[in-house]
XYZ file of C-alpha atoms in Angstrom:
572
model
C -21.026 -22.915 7.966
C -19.125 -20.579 10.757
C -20.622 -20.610 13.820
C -22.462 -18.559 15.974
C -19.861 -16.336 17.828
C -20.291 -15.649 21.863
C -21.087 -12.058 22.706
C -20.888 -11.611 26.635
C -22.136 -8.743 28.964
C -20.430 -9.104 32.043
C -22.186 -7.259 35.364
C -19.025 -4.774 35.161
C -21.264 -3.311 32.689
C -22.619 -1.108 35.397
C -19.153 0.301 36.551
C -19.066 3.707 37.015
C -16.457 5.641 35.205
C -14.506 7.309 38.176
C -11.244 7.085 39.803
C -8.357 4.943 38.304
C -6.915 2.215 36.454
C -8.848 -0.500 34.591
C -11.838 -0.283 36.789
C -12.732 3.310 35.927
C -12.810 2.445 32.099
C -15.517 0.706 29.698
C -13.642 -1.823 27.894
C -14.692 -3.548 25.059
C -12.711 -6.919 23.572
C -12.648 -8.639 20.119
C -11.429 -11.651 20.102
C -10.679 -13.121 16.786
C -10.426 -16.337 15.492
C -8.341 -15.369 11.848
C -10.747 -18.394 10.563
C -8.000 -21.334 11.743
C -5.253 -19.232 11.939
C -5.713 -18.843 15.521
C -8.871 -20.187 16.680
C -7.211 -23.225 14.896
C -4.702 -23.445 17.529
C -6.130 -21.964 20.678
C -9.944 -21.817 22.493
C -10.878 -18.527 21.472
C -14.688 -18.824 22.977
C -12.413 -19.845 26.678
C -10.027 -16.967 25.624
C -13.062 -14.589 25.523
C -15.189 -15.598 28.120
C -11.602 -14.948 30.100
C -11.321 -11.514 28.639
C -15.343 -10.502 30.085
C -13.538 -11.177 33.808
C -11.299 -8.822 33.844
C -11.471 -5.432 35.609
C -13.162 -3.000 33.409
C -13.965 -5.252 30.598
C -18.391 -4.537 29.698
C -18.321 -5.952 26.631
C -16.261 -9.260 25.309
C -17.019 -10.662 21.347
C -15.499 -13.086 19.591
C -14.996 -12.380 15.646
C -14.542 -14.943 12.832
C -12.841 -11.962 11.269
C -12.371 -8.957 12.611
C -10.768 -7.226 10.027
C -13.777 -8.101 7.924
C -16.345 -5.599 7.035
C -18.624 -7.441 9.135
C -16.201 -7.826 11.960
C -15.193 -3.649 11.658
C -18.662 -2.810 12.140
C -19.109 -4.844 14.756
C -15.979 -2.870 16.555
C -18.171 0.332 15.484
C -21.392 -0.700 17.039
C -19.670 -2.184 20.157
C -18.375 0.994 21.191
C -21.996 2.826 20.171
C -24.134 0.351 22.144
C -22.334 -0.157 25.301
C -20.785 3.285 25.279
C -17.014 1.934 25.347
C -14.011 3.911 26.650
C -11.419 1.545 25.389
C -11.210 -0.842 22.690
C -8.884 -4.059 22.302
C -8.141 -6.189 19.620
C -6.951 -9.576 20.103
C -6.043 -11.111 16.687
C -2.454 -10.863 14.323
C 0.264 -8.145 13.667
C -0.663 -4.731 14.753
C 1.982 -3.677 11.968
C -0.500 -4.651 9.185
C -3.553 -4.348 10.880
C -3.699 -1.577 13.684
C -4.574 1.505 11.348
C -7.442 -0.064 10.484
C -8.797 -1.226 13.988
C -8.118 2.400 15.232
C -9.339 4.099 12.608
C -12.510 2.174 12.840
C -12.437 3.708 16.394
C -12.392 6.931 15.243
C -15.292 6.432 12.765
C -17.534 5.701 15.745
C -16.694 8.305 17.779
C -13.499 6.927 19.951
C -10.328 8.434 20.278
C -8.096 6.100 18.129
C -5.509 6.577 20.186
C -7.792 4.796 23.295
C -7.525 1.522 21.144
C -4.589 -1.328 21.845
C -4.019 -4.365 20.775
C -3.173 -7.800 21.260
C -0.982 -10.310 18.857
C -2.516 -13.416 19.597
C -1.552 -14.668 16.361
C 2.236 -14.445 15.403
C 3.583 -14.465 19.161
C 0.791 -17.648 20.063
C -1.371 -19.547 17.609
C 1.781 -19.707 15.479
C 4.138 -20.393 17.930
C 2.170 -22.599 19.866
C 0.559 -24.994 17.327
C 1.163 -28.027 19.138
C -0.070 -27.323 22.504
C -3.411 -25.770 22.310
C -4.107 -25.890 25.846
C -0.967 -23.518 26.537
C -1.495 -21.131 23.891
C -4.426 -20.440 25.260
C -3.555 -19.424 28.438
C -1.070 -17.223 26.908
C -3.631 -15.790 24.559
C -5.170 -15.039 28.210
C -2.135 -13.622 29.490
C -1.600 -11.346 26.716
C -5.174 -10.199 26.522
C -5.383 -9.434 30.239
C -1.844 -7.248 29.511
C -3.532 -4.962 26.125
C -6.523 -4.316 28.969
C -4.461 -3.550 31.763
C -2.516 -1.070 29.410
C -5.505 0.311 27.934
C -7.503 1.033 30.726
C -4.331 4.121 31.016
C -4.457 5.133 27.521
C -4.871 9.391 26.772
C -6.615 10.501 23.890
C -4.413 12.219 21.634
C -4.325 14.810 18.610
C -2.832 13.770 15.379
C 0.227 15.874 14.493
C -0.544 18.167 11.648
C 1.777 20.149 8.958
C 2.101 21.724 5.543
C 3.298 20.080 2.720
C 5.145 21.607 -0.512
C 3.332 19.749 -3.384
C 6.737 19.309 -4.949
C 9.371 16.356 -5.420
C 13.141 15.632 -5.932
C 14.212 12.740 -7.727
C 17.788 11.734 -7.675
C 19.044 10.039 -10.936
C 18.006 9.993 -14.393
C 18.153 6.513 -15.570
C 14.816 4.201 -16.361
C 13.721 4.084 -12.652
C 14.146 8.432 -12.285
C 12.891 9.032 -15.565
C 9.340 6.811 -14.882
C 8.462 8.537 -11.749
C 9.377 11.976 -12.794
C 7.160 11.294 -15.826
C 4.340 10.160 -14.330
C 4.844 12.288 -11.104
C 4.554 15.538 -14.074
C 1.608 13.823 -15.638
C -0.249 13.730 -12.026
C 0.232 17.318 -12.256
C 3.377 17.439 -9.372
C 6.411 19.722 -10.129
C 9.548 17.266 -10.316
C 13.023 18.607 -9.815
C 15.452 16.018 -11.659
C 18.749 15.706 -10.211
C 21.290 13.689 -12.406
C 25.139 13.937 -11.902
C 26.230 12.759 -15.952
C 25.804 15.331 -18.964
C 23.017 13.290 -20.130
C 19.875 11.251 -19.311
C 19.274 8.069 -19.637
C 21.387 6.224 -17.120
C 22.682 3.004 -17.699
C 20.076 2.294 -20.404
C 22.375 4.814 -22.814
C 24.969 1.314 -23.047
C 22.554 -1.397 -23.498
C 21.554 -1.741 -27.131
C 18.349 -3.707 -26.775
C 15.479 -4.701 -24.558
C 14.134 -8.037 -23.907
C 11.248 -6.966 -26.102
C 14.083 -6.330 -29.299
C 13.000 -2.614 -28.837
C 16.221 -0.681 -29.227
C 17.314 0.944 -25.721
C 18.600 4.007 -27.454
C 14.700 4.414 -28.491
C 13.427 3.349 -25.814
C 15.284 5.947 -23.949
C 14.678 8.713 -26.616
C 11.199 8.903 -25.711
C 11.207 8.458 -21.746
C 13.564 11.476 -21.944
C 11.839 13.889 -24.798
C 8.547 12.829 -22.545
C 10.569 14.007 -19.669
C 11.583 17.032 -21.109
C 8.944 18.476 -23.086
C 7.079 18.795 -19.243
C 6.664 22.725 -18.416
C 6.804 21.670 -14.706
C 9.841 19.557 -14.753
C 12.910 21.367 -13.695
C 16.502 19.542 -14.487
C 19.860 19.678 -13.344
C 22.478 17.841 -15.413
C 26.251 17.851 -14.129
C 24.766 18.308 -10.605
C 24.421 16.554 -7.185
C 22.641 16.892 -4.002
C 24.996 18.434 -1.552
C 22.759 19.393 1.758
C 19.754 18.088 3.033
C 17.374 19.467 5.902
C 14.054 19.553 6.961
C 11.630 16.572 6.961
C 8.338 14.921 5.287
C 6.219 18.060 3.464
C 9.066 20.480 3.547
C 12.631 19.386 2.719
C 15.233 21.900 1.504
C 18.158 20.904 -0.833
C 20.955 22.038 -2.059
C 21.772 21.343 -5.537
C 25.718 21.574 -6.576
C 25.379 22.288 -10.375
C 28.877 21.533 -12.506
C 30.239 25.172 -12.825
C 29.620 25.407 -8.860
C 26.962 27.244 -8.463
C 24.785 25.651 -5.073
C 20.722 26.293 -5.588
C 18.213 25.607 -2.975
C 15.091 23.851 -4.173
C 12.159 23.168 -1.391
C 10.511 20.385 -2.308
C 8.013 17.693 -0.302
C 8.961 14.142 -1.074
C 12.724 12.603 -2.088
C 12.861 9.816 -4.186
C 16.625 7.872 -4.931
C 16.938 6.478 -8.239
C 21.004 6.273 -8.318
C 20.911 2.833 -10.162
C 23.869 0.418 -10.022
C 26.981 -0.227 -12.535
C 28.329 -3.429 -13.934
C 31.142 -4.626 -12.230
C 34.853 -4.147 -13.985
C 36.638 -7.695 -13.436
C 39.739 -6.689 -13.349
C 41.929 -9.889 -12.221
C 39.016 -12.576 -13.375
C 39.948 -14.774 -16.064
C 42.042 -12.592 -17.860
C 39.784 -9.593 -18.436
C 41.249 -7.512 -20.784
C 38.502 -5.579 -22.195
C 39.587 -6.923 -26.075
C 38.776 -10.667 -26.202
C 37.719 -11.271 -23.030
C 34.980 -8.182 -22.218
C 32.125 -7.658 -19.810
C 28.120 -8.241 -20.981
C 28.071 -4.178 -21.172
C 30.547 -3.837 -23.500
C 29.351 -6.737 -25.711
C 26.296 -4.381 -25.745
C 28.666 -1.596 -26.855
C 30.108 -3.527 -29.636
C 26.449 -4.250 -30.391
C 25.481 -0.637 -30.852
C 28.849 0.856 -32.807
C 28.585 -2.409 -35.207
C 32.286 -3.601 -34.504
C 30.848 -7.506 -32.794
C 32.580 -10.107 -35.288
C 32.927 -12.909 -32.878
C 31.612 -15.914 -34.216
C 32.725 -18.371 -31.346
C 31.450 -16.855 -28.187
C 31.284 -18.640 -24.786
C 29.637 -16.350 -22.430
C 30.556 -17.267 -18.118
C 27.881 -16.555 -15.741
C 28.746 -15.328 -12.382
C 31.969 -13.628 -12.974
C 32.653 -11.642 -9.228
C 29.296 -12.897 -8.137
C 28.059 -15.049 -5.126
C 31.719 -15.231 -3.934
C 33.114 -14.406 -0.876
C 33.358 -10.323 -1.760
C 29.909 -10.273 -2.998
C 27.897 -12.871 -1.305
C 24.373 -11.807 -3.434
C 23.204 -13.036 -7.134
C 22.701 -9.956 -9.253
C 19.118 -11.616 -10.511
C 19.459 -10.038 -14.139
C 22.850 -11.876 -15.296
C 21.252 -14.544 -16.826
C 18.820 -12.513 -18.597
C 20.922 -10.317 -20.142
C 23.238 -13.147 -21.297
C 20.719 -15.067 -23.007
C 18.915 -12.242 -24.533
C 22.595 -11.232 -26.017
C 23.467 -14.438 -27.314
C 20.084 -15.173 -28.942
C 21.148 -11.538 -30.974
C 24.447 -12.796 -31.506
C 22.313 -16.056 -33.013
C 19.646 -14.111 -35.162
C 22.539 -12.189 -36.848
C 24.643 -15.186 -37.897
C 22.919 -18.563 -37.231
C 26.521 -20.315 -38.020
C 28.211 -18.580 -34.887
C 28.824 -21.405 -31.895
C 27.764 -18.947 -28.462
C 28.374 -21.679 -24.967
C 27.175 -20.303 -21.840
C 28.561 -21.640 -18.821
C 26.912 -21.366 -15.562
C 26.059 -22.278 -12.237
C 21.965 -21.928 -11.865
C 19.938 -20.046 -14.325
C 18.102 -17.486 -12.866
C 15.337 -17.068 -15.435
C 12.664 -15.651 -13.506
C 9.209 -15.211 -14.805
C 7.166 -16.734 -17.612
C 8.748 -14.619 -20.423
C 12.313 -14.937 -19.513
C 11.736 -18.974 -19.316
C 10.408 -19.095 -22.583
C 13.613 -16.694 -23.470
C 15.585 -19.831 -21.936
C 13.826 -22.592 -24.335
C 14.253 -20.410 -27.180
C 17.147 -19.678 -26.671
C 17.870 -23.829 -26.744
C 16.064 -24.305 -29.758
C 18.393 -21.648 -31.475
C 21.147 -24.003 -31.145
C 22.777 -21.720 -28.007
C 24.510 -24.321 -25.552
C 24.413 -24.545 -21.836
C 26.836 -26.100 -19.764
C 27.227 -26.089 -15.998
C 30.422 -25.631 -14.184
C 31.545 -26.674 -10.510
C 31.820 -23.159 -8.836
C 34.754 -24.672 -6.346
C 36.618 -25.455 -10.063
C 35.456 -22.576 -12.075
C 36.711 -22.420 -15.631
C 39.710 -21.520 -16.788
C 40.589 -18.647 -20.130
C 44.365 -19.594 -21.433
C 45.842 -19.476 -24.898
C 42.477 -19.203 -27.024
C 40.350 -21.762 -24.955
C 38.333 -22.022 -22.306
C 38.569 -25.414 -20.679
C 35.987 -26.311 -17.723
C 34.847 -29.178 -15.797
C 32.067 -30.915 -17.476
C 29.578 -31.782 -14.227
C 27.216 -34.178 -16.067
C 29.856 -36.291 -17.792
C 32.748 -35.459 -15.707
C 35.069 -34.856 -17.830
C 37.053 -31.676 -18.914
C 36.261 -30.053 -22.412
C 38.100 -27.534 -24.022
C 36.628 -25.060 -26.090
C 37.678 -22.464 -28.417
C 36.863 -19.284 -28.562
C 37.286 -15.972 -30.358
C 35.753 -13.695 -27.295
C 34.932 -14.406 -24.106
C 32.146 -12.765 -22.218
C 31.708 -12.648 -18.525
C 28.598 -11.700 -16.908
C 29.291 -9.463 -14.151
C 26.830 -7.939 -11.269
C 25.480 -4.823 -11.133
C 27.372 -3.336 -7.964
C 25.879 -0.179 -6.123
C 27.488 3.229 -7.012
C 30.432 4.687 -5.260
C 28.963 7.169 -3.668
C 26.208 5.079 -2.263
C 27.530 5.490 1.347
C 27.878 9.238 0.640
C 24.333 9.312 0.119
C 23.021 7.503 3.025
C 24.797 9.735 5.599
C 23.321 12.610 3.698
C 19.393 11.376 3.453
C 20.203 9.566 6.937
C 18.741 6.466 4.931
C 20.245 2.785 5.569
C 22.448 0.485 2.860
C 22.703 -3.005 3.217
C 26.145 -4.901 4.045
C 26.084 -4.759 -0.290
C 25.761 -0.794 -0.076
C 22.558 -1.455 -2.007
C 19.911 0.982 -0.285
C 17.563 -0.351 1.957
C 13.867 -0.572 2.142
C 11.452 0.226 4.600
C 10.673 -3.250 4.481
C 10.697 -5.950 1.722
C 7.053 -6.714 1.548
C 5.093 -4.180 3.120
C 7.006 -1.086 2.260
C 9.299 -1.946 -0.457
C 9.414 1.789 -2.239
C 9.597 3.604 1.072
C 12.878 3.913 3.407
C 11.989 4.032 7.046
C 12.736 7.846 6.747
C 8.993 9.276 6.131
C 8.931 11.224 2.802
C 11.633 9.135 0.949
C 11.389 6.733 -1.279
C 13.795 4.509 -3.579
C 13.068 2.685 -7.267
C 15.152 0.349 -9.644
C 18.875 -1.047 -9.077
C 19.366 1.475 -6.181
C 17.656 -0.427 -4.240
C 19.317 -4.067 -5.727
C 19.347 -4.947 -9.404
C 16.456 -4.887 -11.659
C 15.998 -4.970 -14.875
C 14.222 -2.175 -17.299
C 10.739 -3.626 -16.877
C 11.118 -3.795 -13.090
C 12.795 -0.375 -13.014
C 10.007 1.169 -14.652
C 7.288 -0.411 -12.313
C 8.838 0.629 -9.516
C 8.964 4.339 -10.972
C 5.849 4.047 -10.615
C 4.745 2.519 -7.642
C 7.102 5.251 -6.457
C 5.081 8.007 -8.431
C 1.803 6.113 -6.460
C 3.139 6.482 -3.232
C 3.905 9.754 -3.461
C 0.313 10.914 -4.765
C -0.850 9.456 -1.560
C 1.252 12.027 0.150
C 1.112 15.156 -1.603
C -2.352 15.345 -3.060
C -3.657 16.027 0.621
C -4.047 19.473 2.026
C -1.924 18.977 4.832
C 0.634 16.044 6.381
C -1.348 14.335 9.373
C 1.231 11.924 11.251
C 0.423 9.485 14.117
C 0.765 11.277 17.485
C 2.642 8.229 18.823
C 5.886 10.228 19.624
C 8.090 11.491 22.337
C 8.197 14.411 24.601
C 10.446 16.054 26.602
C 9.284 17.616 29.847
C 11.237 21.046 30.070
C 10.956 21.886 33.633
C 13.017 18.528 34.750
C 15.028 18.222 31.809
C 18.669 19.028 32.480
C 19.958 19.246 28.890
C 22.597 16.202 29.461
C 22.339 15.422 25.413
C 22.049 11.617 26.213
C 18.789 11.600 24.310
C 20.196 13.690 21.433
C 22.911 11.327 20.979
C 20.440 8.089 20.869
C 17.875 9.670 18.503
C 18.587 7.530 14.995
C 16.231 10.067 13.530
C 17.951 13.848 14.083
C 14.413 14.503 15.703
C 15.726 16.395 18.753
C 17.378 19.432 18.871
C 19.786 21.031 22.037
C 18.287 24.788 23.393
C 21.474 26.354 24.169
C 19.561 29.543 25.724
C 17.163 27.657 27.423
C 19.450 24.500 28.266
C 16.775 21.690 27.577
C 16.516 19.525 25.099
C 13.107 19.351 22.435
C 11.776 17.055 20.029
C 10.811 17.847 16.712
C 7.071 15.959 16.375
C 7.588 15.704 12.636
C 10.820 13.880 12.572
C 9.844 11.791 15.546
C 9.149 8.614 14.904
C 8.215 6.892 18.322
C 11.159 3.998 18.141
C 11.299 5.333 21.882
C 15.562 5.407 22.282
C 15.412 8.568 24.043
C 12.727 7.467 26.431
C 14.449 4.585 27.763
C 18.156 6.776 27.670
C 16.958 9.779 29.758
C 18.446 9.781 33.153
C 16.130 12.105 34.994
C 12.994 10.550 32.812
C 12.169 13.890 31.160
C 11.429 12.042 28.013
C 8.669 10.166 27.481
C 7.146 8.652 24.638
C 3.233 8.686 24.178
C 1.254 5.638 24.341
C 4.082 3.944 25.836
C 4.406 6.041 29.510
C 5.703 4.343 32.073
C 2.683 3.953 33.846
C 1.088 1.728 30.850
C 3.665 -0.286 30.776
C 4.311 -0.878 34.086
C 0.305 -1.880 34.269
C 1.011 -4.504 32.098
C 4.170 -6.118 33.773
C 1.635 -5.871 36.942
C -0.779 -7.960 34.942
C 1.693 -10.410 33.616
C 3.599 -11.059 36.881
């Protein structure tokens, strides 16, 4: 049973709306209690009773959920019924939850842009489980700080633009292919950008899939799909050289293989580069005849010349060592998937795989593990700090169960090496102004919020460019990239949030300090007018120029100086 919640009417009900600051305002609060997440932890009902003090404040609720339906339209009648100028929220993370709370503004009638609001979940209930008494009071404080700062809130006009219901995708492998193919099929025109002769990516050297599909089939069909689209455009032998513009209208230029540079406007940018198997050159002897990488065991696979039929197989070959401090996730899969072939086409052959930790992830790929047992395929573990050691036809290694040291023969040895990001993965970043991570992988928006999307609006990134995956997860994420796009494109027009700076021209000297702060290229030096002006689009409100600008000519909406200074008055 949840109980009743408090609705309060203070007397500032009757305030008129003139003058300044909080007392001018109608402010409404929602207080909510995220079932135990915070009310759990802290006195919500004291928390808004508190909030129906403060100066402005005509209308104080307390929600069991406020991003509930039930709690939304509560926000919507709230503002209807007591004719509210402001709105605050006091409940979790205004990263997952403030579009909807100022949206729901906007449906009845508010200015979204009037709405603020208050994380009284991450930075107190959570924070503060074991002392309800003072979470509470610093629930207070930071409720009394979103009113303070609301009460000087503008209304503001979302930033509108046109789009170019077209996309460039960058790499032809399984993750390139998926979303140009289903990108085409949403009725999109794709323009394909691949830098080998052919398509198919890595997928043209593996010879089968987990399923036992053939990749060379497989591939066949993703590409003849691909190709047999009338409003698919590709470039083969070509790269992306220049890149300008921004969300809804970015213009490219395409370096084709005999040199000729095309432009290609297009709306969206999606990197599908992929990742290559590391070469081991140095690692236990590597000399790409009896001792060869997992890829070219799949080589031998397809051109029919594998006659091994003692195989021991070493896991982590260049991997989680001090050069490349990540596991490549797909290792393991591919090694047991290889040697269960190697098993199906002669029972007789002896295939060890030495490792450190399996990383069969995923119902499938453990039932691939047990199978894989059954089939007579050994598994031994190894002490990383004494890996195993290739000389003279056997590879000897420290048994860690019996400990003791066996020696095994062999007639090829087969490391399993991680996928490492392209060479030209830095290259890229610079150009698309998009980040890597400290393994030149590229990086995401954000791992489980926006994992397809770089912070850059309008560009997105799918399959081992983004750290490796494996042909079923390379596909998805073509198209959860294809998805996100849709959302994008299929509108009449880009809409973005106004939250972003301005620069006042009459006091701005042109100094450049904000120009050289700006991670985003958003603003732009007028030599014949000697100021410096932001480009709304490209703006996207982190505020560096705003807090760099010596003569305070830049501001950034939402955030002015005088709302935040409001709330350090509240707080102190």
């Amino acid at each position: 049973m949840s109980k009743q919640k408090e609705e309060i009417r203070p007397q500032a009900a009757q305030i008129e709306k003139k003058g300044e600051g909080a007392e001018a305002q109608r402010i409404g609060v929602f207080i909510c209690d995220c079932g135990s997440n915070i009310a759990g932890h802290i006195d919500c009902a004291e928390v808004t009773r508190y909030a129906s003090t403060l100066p402005g404040v005509v209308y104080a609720k307390e929600n069991l959920y406020t991003c509930s339906e039930a709690g939304i339209g509560e926000i919507m009648n709230g503002i209807k019924d007591n004719d509210l100028s402001r709105v605050v929220v006091a409940s979790c993370s205004p990263r997952t939850h403030q579009p909807l709370f100022s949206s729901s503004c906007g449906q009845a009638g508010l200015n979204p842009y009037l709405f603020e609001m208050a994380n009284i979940r991450d930075q107190c209930s959570w924070v503060h489980m074991g002392d309800r008494e003072g979470g509470t009071e610093k629930a207070k404080d930071l409720v009394r700080m979103a009113v303070a700062k609301a009460a000087f809130l503008e209304p503001q006009q979302e930033i509108e633009a046109s789009l170019t219901p077209r996309v460039l995708v960058v790499g032809g492998g399984v993750a390139g292919l998926s979303t140009v193919e289903t990108l085409a099929d949403m009725g999109l025109d794709v323009v394909l950008v691949e830098k080998a002769p052919e398509l198919g990516g890595f997928l043209n050297r593996i010879d089968r899939l987990f399923s036992g599909e053939k990749a060379s089939d497989f591939a066949a069909g993703l590409i003849e799909n691909v190709e047999s689209k009338s409003n698919v455009k590709v470039y083969l032998n070509a790269r992306m050289e220049t890149v300008g513009g921004y969300i809804g209208n970015y213009r490219i230029g395409i370096r084709q293989g005999d040199g000729t540079l095309v432009d290609e406007l297009v709306g969206c940018i999606v990197v599908a580069t992929g990742a290559l198997p590391l070469v081991p050159q140095g690692l236990y002897g590597y000399d790409g005849k009896k001792i060869i990488t997992q890829a070219e065991l799949e080589e031998r696979f397809q051109d029919g010349t594998f006659d091994a039929e003692r195989v021991v197989m070493i896991q982590c070959v260049g991997a989680r060592c001090e050069e490349r401090q990540y596991c490549s996730r797909i290792c393991c899969q591919n090694a047991v998937k290889n040697a269960q072939f190697i098993k199906q086409g002669n029972p007789d052959a002896q295939v060890r795989i030495l490792y450190r930790d399996m990383q069969m992830y995923g119902t499938e790929k453990e039932k691939m593990l047990w199978d894989a047992r059954g089939m007579g395929i050994r598994f031994d573990v190894y002490d990383p700090e004494q890996p195993p050691e290739v000389k003279d036809g056997e590879v000897r290694f420290l048994q860690v169960l019996t400990g003791e040291t066996e020696t095994v023969p062999y007639d090829l040895v087969v490391l399993s090496t991680p996928l490492v990001p392209r060479e030209d993965a830095s290259e890229l970043s610079k150009l698309l102004r998009v980040p890597i991570d400290q393994n030149r992988f590229f990086m995401e928006a954000h791992a489980k919020l926006r994992p397809l999307d770089f912070a850059t609006d309008g560009i997105f990134l799918c399959g081992s460019a983004r750290y490796p995956a494996n042909v079923e997860e390379a596909r998805s994420q073509g198209l959860g990239v294809a998805s996100r796009i849709a959302t994008i494109l299929f509108k009449e027009k880009l809409v973005t949030s106004a939250i972003v700076a301005e620069i006042n021209g009459d006091t701005c000297v042109g100094c450049l300090g904000c120009v050289e702060m700006c991670p985003y290229e958003a603003i732009q030096y007028l030599p014949d007018r000697g100021i410096c002006e932001v480009n709304r689009i490209l703006c996207k409100g982190c505020g560096c120029c705003a807090s760099t600008c010596p003569s305070q000519s830049a501001t950034l909406k939402g955030y002015k100086p005088q709302q935040l200074l409001s709330q350090i008055k509240a707080v102190c």
